[in-house]
Coordinates of C-alpha atoms in Angstrom, one line a residue:
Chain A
X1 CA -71.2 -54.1 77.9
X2 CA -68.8 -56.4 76.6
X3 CA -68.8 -59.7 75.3
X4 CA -68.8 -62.4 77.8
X5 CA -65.6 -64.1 78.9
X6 CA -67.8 -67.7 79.0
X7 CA -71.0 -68.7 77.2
X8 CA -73.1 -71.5 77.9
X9 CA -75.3 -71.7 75.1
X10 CA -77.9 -74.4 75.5
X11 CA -75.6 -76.8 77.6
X12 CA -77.5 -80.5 78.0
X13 CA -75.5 -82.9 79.8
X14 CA -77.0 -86.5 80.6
X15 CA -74.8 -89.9 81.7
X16 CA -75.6 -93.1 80.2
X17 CA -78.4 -91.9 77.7
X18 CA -81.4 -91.9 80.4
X19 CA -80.2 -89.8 83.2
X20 CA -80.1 -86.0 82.5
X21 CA -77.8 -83.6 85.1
X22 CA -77.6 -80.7 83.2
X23 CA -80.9 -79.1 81.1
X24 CA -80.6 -76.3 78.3
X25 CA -78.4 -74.3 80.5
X26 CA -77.8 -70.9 79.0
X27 CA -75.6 -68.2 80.9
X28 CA -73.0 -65.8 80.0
X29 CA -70.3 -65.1 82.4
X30 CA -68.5 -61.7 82.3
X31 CA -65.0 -61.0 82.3
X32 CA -63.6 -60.8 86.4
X33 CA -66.8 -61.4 88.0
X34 CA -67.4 -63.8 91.1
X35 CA -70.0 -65.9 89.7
X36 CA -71.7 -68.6 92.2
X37 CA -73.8 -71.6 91.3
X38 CA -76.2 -72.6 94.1
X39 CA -79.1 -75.5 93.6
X40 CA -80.3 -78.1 95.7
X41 CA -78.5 -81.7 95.6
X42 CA -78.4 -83.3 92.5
X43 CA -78.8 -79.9 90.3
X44 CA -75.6 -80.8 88.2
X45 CA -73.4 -78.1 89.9
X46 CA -70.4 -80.0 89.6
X47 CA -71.2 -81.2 86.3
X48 CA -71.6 -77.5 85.1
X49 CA -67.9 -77.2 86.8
X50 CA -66.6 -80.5 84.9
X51 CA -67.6 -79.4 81.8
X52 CA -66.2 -76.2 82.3
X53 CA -62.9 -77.3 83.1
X54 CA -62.9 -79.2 80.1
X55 CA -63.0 -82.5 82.1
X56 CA -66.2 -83.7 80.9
X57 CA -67.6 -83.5 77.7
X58 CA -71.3 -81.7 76.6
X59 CA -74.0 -84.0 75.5
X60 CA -75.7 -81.1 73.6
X61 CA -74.9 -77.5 73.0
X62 CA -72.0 -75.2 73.3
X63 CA -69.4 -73.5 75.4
X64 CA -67.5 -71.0 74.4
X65 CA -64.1 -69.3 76.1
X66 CA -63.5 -66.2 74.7
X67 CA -65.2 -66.7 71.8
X68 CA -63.6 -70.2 71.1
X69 CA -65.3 -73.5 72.0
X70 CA -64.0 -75.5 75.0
X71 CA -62.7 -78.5 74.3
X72 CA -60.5 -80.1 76.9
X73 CA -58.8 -79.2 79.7
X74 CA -56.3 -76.2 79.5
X75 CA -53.9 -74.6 81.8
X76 CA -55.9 -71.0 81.4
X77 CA -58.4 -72.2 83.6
X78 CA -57.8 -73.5 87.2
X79 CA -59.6 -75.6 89.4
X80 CA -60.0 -76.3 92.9
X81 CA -61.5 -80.0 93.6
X82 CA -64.4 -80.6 96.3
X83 CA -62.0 -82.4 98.1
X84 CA -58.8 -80.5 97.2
X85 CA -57.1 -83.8 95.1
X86 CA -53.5 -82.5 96.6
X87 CA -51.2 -84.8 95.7
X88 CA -50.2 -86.6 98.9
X89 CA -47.1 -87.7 98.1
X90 CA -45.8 -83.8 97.5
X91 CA -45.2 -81.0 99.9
X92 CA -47.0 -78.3 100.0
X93 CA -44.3 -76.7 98.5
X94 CA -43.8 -79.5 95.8
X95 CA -48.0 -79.3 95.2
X96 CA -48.3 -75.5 95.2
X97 CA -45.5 -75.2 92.2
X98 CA -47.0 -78.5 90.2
X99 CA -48.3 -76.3 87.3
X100 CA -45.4 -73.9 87.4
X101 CA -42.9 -77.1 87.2
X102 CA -44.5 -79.3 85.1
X103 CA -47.7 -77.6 83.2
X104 CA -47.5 -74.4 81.0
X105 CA -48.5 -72.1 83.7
X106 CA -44.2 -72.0 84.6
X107 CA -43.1 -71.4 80.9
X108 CA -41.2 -68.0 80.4
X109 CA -40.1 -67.8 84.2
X110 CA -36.9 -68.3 85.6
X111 CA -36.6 -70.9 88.4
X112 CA -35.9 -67.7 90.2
X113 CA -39.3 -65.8 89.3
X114 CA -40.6 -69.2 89.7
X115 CA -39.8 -69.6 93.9
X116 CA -40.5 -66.1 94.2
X117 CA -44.0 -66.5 92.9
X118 CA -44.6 -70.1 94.8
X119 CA -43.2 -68.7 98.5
X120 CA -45.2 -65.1 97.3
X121 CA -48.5 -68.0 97.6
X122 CA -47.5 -69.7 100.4
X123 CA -47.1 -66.8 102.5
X124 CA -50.5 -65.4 100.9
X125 CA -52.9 -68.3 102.1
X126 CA -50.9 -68.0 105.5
X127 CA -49.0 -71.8 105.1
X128 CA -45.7 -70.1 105.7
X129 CA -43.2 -71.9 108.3
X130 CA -45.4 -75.5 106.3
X131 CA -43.2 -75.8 103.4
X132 CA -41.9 -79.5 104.2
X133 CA -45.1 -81.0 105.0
X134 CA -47.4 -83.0 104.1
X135 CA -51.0 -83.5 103.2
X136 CA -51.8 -86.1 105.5
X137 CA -49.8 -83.4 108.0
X138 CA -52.6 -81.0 107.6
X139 CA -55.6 -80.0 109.1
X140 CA -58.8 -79.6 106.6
X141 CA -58.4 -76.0 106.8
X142 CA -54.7 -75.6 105.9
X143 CA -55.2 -78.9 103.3
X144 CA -57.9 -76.1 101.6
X145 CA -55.5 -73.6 101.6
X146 CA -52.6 -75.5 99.7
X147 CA -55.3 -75.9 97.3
X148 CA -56.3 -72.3 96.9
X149 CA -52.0 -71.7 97.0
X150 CA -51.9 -74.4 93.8
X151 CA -54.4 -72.5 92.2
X152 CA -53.8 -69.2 92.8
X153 CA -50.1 -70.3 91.7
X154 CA -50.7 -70.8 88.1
X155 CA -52.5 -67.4 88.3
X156 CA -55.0 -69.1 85.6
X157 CA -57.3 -66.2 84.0
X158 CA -60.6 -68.0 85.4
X159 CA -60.9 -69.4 88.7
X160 CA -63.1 -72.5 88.7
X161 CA -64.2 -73.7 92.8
X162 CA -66.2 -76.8 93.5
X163 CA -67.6 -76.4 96.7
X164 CA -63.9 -75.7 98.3
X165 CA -65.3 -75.1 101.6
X166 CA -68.0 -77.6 101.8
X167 CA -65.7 -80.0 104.1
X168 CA -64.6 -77.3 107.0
X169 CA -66.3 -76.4 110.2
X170 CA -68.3 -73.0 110.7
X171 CA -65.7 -70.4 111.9
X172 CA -62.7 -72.2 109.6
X173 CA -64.7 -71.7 106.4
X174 CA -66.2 -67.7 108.0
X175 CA -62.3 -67.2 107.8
X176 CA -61.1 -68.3 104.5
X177 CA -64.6 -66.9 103.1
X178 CA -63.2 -63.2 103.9
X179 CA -59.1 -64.6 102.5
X180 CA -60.9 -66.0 99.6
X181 CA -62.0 -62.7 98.5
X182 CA -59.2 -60.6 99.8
X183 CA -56.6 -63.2 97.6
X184 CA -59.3 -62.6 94.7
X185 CA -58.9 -58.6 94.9
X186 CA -62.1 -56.9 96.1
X187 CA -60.1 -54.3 97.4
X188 CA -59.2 -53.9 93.9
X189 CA -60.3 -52.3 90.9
X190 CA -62.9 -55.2 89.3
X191 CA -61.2 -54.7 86.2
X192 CA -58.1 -56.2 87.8
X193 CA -59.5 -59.1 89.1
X194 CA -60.1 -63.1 87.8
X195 CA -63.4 -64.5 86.8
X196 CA -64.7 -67.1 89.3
X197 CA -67.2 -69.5 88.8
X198 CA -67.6 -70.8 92.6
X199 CA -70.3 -73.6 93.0
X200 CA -71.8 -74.2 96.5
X201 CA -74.8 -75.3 98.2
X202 CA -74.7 -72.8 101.1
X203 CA -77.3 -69.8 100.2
X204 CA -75.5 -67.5 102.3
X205 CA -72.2 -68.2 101.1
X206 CA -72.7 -67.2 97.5
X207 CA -74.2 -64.2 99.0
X208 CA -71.7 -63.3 100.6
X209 CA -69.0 -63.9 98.3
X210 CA -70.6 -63.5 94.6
X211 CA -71.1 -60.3 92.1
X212 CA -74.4 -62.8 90.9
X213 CA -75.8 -65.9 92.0
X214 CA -76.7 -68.9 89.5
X215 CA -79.8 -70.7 90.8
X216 CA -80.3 -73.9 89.3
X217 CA -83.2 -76.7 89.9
X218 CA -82.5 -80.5 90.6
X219 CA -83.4 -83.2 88.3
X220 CA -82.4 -82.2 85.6
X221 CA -80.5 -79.2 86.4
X222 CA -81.8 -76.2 85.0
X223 CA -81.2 -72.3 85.5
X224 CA -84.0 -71.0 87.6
X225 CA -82.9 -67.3 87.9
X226 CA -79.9 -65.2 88.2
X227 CA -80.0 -62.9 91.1
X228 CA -77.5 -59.9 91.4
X229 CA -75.9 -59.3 94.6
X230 CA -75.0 -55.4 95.1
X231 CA -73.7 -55.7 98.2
X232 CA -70.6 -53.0 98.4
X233 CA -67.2 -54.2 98.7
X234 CA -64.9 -54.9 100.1
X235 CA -66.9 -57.1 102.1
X236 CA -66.7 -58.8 105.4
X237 CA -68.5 -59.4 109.0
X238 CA -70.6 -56.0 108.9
X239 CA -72.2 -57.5 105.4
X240 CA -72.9 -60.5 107.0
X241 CA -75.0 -58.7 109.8
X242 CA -76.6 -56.4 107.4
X243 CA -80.1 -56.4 106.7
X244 CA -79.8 -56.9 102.5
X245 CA -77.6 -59.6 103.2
X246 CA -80.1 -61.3 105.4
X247 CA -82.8 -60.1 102.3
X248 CA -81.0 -61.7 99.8
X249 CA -80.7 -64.8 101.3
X250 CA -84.1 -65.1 101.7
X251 CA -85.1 -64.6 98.3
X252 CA -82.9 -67.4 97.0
X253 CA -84.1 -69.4 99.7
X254 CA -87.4 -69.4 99.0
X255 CA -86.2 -70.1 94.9
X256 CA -85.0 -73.5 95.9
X257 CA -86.8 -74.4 99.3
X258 CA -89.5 -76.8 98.1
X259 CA -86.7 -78.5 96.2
X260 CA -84.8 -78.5 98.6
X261 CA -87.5 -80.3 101.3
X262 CA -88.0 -82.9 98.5
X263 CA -84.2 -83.7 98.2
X264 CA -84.6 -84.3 101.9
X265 CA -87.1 -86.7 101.3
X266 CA -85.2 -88.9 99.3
Chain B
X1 CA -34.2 -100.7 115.3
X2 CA -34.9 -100.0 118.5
X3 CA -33.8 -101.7 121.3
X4 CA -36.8 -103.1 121.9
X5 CA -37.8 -104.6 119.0
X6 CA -34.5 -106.3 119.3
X7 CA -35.8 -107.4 122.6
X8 CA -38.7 -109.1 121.3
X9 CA -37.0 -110.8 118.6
X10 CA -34.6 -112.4 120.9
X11 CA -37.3 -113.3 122.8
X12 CA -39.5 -115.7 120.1
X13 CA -36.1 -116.7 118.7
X14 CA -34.7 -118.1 122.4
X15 CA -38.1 -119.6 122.3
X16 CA -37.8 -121.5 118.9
X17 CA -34.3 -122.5 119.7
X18 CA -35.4 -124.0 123.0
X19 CA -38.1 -126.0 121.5
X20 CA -35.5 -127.2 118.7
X21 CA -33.3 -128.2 120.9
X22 CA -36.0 -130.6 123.0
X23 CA -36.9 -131.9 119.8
X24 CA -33.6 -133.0 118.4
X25 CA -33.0 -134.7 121.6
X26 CA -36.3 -136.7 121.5
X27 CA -35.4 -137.4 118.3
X28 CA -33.0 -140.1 118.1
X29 CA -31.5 -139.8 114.9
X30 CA -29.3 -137.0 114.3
X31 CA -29.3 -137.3 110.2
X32 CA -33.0 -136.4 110.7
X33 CA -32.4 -133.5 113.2
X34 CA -29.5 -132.0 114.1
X35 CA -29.8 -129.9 117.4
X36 CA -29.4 -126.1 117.3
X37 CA -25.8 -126.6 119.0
X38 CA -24.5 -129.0 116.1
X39 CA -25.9 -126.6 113.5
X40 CA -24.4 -123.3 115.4
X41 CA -21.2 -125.0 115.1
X42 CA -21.5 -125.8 111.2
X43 CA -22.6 -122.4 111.1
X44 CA -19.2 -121.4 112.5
X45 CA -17.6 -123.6 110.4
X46 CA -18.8 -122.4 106.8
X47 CA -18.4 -118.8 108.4
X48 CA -14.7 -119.1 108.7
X49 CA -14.0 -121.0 105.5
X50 CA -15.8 -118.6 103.8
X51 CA -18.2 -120.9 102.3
X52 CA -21.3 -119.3 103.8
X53 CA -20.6 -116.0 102.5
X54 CA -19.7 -116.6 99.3
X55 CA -22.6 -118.7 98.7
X56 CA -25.0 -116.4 100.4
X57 CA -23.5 -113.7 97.9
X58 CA -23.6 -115.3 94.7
X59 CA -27.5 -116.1 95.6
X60 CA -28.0 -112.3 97.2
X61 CA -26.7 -110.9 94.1
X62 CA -28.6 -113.3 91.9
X63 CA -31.8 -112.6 93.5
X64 CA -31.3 -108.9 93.4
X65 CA -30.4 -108.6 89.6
X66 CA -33.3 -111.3 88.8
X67 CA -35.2 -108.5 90.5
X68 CA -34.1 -105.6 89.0
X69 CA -34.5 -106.9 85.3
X70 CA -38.2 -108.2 86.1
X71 CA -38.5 -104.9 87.5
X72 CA -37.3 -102.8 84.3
X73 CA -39.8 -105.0 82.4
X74 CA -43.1 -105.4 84.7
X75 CA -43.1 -102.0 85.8
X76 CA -43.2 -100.2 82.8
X77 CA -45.4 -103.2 81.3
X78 CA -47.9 -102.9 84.4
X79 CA -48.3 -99.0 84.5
X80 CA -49.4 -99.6 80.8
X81 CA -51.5 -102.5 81.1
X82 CA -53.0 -100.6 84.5
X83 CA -54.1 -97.2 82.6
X84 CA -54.5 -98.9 78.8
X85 CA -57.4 -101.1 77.9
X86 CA -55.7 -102.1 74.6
X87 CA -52.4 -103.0 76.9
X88 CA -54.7 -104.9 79.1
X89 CA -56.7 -106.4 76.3
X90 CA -53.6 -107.4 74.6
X91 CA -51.7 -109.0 77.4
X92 CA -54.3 -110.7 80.4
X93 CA -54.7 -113.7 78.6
X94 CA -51.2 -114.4 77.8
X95 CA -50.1 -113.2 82.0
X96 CA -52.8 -114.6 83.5
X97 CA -52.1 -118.4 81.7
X98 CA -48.5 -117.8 83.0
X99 CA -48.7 -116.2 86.1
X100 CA -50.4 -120.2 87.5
X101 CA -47.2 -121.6 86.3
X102 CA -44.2 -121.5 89.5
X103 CA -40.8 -120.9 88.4
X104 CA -39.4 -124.3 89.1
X105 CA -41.6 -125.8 86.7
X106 CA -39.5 -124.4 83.7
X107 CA -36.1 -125.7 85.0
X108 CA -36.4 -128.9 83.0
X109 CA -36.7 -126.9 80.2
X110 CA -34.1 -124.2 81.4
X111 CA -31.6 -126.8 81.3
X112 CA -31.7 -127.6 77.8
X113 CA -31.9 -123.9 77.2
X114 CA -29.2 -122.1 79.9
X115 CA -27.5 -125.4 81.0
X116 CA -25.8 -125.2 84.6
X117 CA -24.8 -121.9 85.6
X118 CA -25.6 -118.5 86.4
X119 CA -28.4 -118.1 83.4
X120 CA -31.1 -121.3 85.1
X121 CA -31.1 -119.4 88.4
X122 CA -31.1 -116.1 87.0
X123 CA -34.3 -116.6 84.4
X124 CA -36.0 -118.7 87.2
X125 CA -35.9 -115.9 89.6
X126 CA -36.4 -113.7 87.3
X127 CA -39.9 -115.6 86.2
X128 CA -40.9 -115.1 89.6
X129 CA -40.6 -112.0 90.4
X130 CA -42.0 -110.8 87.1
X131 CA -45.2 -111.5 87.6
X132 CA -46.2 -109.9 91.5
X133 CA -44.5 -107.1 90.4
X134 CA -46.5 -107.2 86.9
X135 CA -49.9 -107.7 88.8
X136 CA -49.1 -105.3 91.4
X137 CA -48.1 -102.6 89.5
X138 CA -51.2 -102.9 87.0
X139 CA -53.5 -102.7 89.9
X140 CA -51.6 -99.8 91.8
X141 CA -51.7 -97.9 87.9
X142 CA -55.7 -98.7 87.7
X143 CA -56.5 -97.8 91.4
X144 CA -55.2 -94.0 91.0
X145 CA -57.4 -91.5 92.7
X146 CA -59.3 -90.3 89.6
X147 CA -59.3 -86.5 90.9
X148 CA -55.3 -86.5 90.7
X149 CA -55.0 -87.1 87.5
X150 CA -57.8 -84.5 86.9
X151 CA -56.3 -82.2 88.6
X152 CA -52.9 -82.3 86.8
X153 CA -55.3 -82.2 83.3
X154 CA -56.5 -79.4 84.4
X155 CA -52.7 -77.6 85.2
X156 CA -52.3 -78.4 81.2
X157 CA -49.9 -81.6 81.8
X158 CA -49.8 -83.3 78.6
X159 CA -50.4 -87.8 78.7
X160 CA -46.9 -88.9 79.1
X161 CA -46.1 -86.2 81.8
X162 CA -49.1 -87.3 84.0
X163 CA -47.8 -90.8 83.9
X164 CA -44.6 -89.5 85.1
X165 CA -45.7 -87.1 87.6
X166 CA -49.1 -88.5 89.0
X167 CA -49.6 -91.9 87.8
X168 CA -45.8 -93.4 89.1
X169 CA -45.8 -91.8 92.6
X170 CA -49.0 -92.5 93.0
X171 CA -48.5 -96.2 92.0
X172 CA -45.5 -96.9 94.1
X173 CA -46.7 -97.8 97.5
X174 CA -48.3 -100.4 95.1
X175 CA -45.3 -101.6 93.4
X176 CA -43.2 -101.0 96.5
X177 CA -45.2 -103.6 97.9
X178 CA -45.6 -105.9 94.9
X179 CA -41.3 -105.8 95.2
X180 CA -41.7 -107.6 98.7
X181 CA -44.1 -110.1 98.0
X182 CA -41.5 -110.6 94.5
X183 CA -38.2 -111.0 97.0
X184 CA -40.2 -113.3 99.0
X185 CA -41.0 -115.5 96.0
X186 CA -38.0 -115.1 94.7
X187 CA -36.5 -116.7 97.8
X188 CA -38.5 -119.8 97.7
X189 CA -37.0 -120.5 94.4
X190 CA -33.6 -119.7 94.5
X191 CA -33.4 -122.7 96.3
X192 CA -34.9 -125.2 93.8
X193 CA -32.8 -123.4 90.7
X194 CA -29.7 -123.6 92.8
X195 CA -30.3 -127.1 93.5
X196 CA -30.7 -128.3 90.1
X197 CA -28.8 -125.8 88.0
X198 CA -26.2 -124.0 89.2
X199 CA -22.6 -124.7 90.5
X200 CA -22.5 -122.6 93.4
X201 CA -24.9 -120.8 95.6
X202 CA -27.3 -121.2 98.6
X203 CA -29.5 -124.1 97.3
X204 CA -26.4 -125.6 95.8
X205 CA -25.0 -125.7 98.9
X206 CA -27.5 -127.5 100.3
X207 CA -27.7 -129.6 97.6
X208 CA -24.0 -130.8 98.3
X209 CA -24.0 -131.2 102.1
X210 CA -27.2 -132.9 101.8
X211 CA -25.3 -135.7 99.3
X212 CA -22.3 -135.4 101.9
X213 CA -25.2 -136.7 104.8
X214 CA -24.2 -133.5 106.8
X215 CA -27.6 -132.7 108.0
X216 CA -26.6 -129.6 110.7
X217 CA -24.3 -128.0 107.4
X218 CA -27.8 -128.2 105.4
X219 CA -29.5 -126.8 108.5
X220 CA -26.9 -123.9 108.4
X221 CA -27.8 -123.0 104.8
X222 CA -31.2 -123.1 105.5
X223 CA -31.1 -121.1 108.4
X224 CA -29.2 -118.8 106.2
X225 CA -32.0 -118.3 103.9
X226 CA -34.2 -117.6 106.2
X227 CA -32.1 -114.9 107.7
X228 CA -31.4 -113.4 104.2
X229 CA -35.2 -113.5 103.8
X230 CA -36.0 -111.4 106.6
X231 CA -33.4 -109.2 106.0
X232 CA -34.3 -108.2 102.8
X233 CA -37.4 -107.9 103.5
X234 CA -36.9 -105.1 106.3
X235 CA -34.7 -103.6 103.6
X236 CA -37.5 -103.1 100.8
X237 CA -39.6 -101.9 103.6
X238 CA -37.3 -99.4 105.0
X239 CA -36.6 -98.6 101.2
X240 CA -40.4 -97.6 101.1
X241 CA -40.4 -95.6 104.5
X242 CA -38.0 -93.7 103.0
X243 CA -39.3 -93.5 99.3
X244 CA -43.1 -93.1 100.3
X245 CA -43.0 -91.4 103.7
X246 CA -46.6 -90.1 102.8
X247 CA -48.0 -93.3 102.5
X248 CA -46.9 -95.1 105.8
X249 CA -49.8 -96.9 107.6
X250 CA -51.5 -95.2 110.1
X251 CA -50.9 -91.4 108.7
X252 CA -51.9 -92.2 105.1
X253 CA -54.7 -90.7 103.4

């Protein structure tokens, strides 16, 4: 096996001195696997992300990329915001070729390669023909999908996904569920594909999408177990109806379930 | 505009002219109001001699290049005291003791300094303007959405580039509107510098006429300011329909 593409080695993260989020978390993260992070409210799911993406710093321990300690923000790893942050006063055009235009992600292409690759995005997450719009112009659905374009654009090595999906109704988030993992590869070899760390409350979401599944506790946030998921790909609808699927879900449910009854509580 | 709007505006403005016109013949004096009629006719008057214009020039274009210099200087001035804490440290006091003071209250002083001429009204205006736009700015810089500005970290943009890329468009609804309320205070003291320390212009005007006991010519000017208020006014705002169509009321988010 080799080394990991991330390490989390003893992560603590706590705000203001008194409040811990994050708990001695340890995990390694291979190269191209789908990771998600499930946990009840309040498990430090996004503060796992954060620090990840170099946005926030660790209060304790270390986090390594490669072999090389994270330290900030960096172009090689992409993230897609809860709530998408576009910026609403580009295009979807002029948001899905930010990085290319103005961050490193663009250096070495032509403005040629350039359009190629940001129309090649747009047509991937199905926003052709809404170039010229808008944010504001958008549905939630098509809003997610600029993001995933912006992302996707920069092709960054590892894919980092707070909850992207979290704000869409049922049957618009069973649809970008199957283009999320058809844009990530899984019809390709998994040597080929990006490493994605994919945080989420929904239990049968990270089933369905995720090579393992993270299960943190709330308050502080600590890993509880890390369940493999062998369902065959390529996924899609007949993995949803299958019985494993169903199995699985169970048995992370019942991980988190009196945690979850005492978030409700609160 | 649509014909419509027109519509309406004719409408309130047939109404104000009506009750003006009551008025002035209640009133008996006409040094102390002049009806509509008598100041229509001055109106004329100037308009043809080309008094009204070039006045109402020489204060446009004062105005706009007071506006445009306290613009070069607040904007930049307000993005940094809006995302620094050392910017904002260094220069609250110093704004905030100034910002009280109106324009007009320097013009005794402006005297000795510019003398009559284009440099009073100019640094008055200029005073003005400066600080809305200061104010406005800083607050539009410190209110941008946190995740933006995440984001572009996270794309690898470098400081100065997510000033220029996030922080400025996201600002300028902000200072868009901090330019109106700046014209509109501007406008209220053109008047006073004109009338003190310049030759020529809009409050001079008024100055002159009023000396002359030609109340319906002052009435002109002042009806001319008001016009020139309004219009550009509509002008900053269609300026920011067509600079920030994203962030038009109603569709924003």
């Amino acid at each position: 096996m080799s080394a990991p593409k991330i390490r989390l080695d003893c992560v603590s993260k706590s705000f203001g001195g008194s409040v811990v989020a994050v708990e001695k978390l340890s995990l390694d993260i291979r190269d191209g696997e789908f990771l998600a992070i499930v946990g009840p409210s309040g498990c430090g799911k996004t503060t796992v992300l954060n620090m990840l993406a170099g946005l926030e710093p660790l209060t304790s321990g270390t986090m390594t990329l490669n072999g090389k300690p994270i330290e900030g923000p960096g172009a090689e790893r992409g993230v897609m915001f809860q709530d998408y942050a576009l910026f609403p006063w580009r295009t979807v055009r002029g948001n899905v070729e930010f990085g290319l235009v103005y961050g490193p992600a663009g250096q070495g292409l032509s403005p040629a390669e350039r359009t190629e690759r940001v129309e090649r995005t747009i047509e991937m997450v199905g926003l052709k023909g809404s170039h010229e719009k808008y944010p504001h112009q958008l549905s939630g659905g098509m809003r997610q999908r600029v993001a995933l374009a912006r992302l996707m654009a920069s092709e960054p090595e590892i894919l980092l996904m707070d909850e992207p999906l979290a704000a869409l109704d049922a049957q618009t988030r069973v649809i970008l569920q199957d283009e999320l993992l058809r844009i990530w590869g899984q019809d390709r070899p998994a040597t080929e594909r990006r490493t994605v760390v994919f945080i989420t409350h929904a239990i049968d979401e990270a089933v369905f999408l995720a090579d393992r599944v993270a299960v943190l506790s709330s308050h502080p946030g600590r890993l509880k177990q890390i369940i493999d998921i062998d369902l065959p790909r390529p996924r899609g609808d007949a993995t949803r109806r299958s019985g494993d699927f169903a199995r699985l879900c169970q048995s992370i449910w019942e991980l988190i379930r009196e945690e979850a009854y005492r978030a409700t509580m609160n | 505009m649509r014909l419509g709007g027109v519509l309406v505006y004719l409408r309130t403005m047939a109404l104000f002219v009506l009750a003006w016109y009551v008025g002035s013949l209640l009133v008996p004096s006409k040094l102390l109001l002049p009806s509509p009629l008598a100041v229509a006719a001055a109106l004329r008057d100037t308009g043809l001699n080309g008094e009204l214009f070039g006045n109402a020039l020489i204060s446009l274009v004062r105005l706009l290049a007071s506006l445009l210099a306290a613009a070069a200087i607040a904007v930049p001035l307000g993005l940094l005291m809006g995302r620094s804490r050392l910017w904002n440290d260094l220069l609250e006091l110093p704004v905030e003791m100034l910002r009280p003071i109106a324009g007009i209250a320097w013009i005794p002083l402006a005297l000795y300094l510019f003398g009559i001429g284009h440099r009073l009204p100019l640094f008055i205006m200029f005073y003005t303007a400066f600080f809305p736009l200061l104010v406005g700015t800083a607050a539009g810089a410190a209110a941008v959405d946190k995740r933006l500005i995440a984001a572009a970290r996270t794309m690898g943009l470098s400081g100065p580039s997510i000033m220029r890329r996030v922080i400025v468009p996201a600002a300028l609804p902000a200072i868009l509107v901090s330019a109106r309320l700046a014209v509109a205070a501007s406008w209220t003291a053109v008047v006073a510098a004109e009338l003190v320390g310049a030759p020529n212009g809009l409050g001079y005007a008024i100055e002159y006429y009023r000396s002359m006991l030609s109340t319906p010519t002052v009435m002109a000017f002042i009806v001319t300011i008001g016009v020139l208020g309004f219009l550009t006014d509509k002008g900053l705002r269609q300026l920011s329909k067509v600079l920030t169509p994203w962030a038009q009321t109603g569709a924003a988010r």
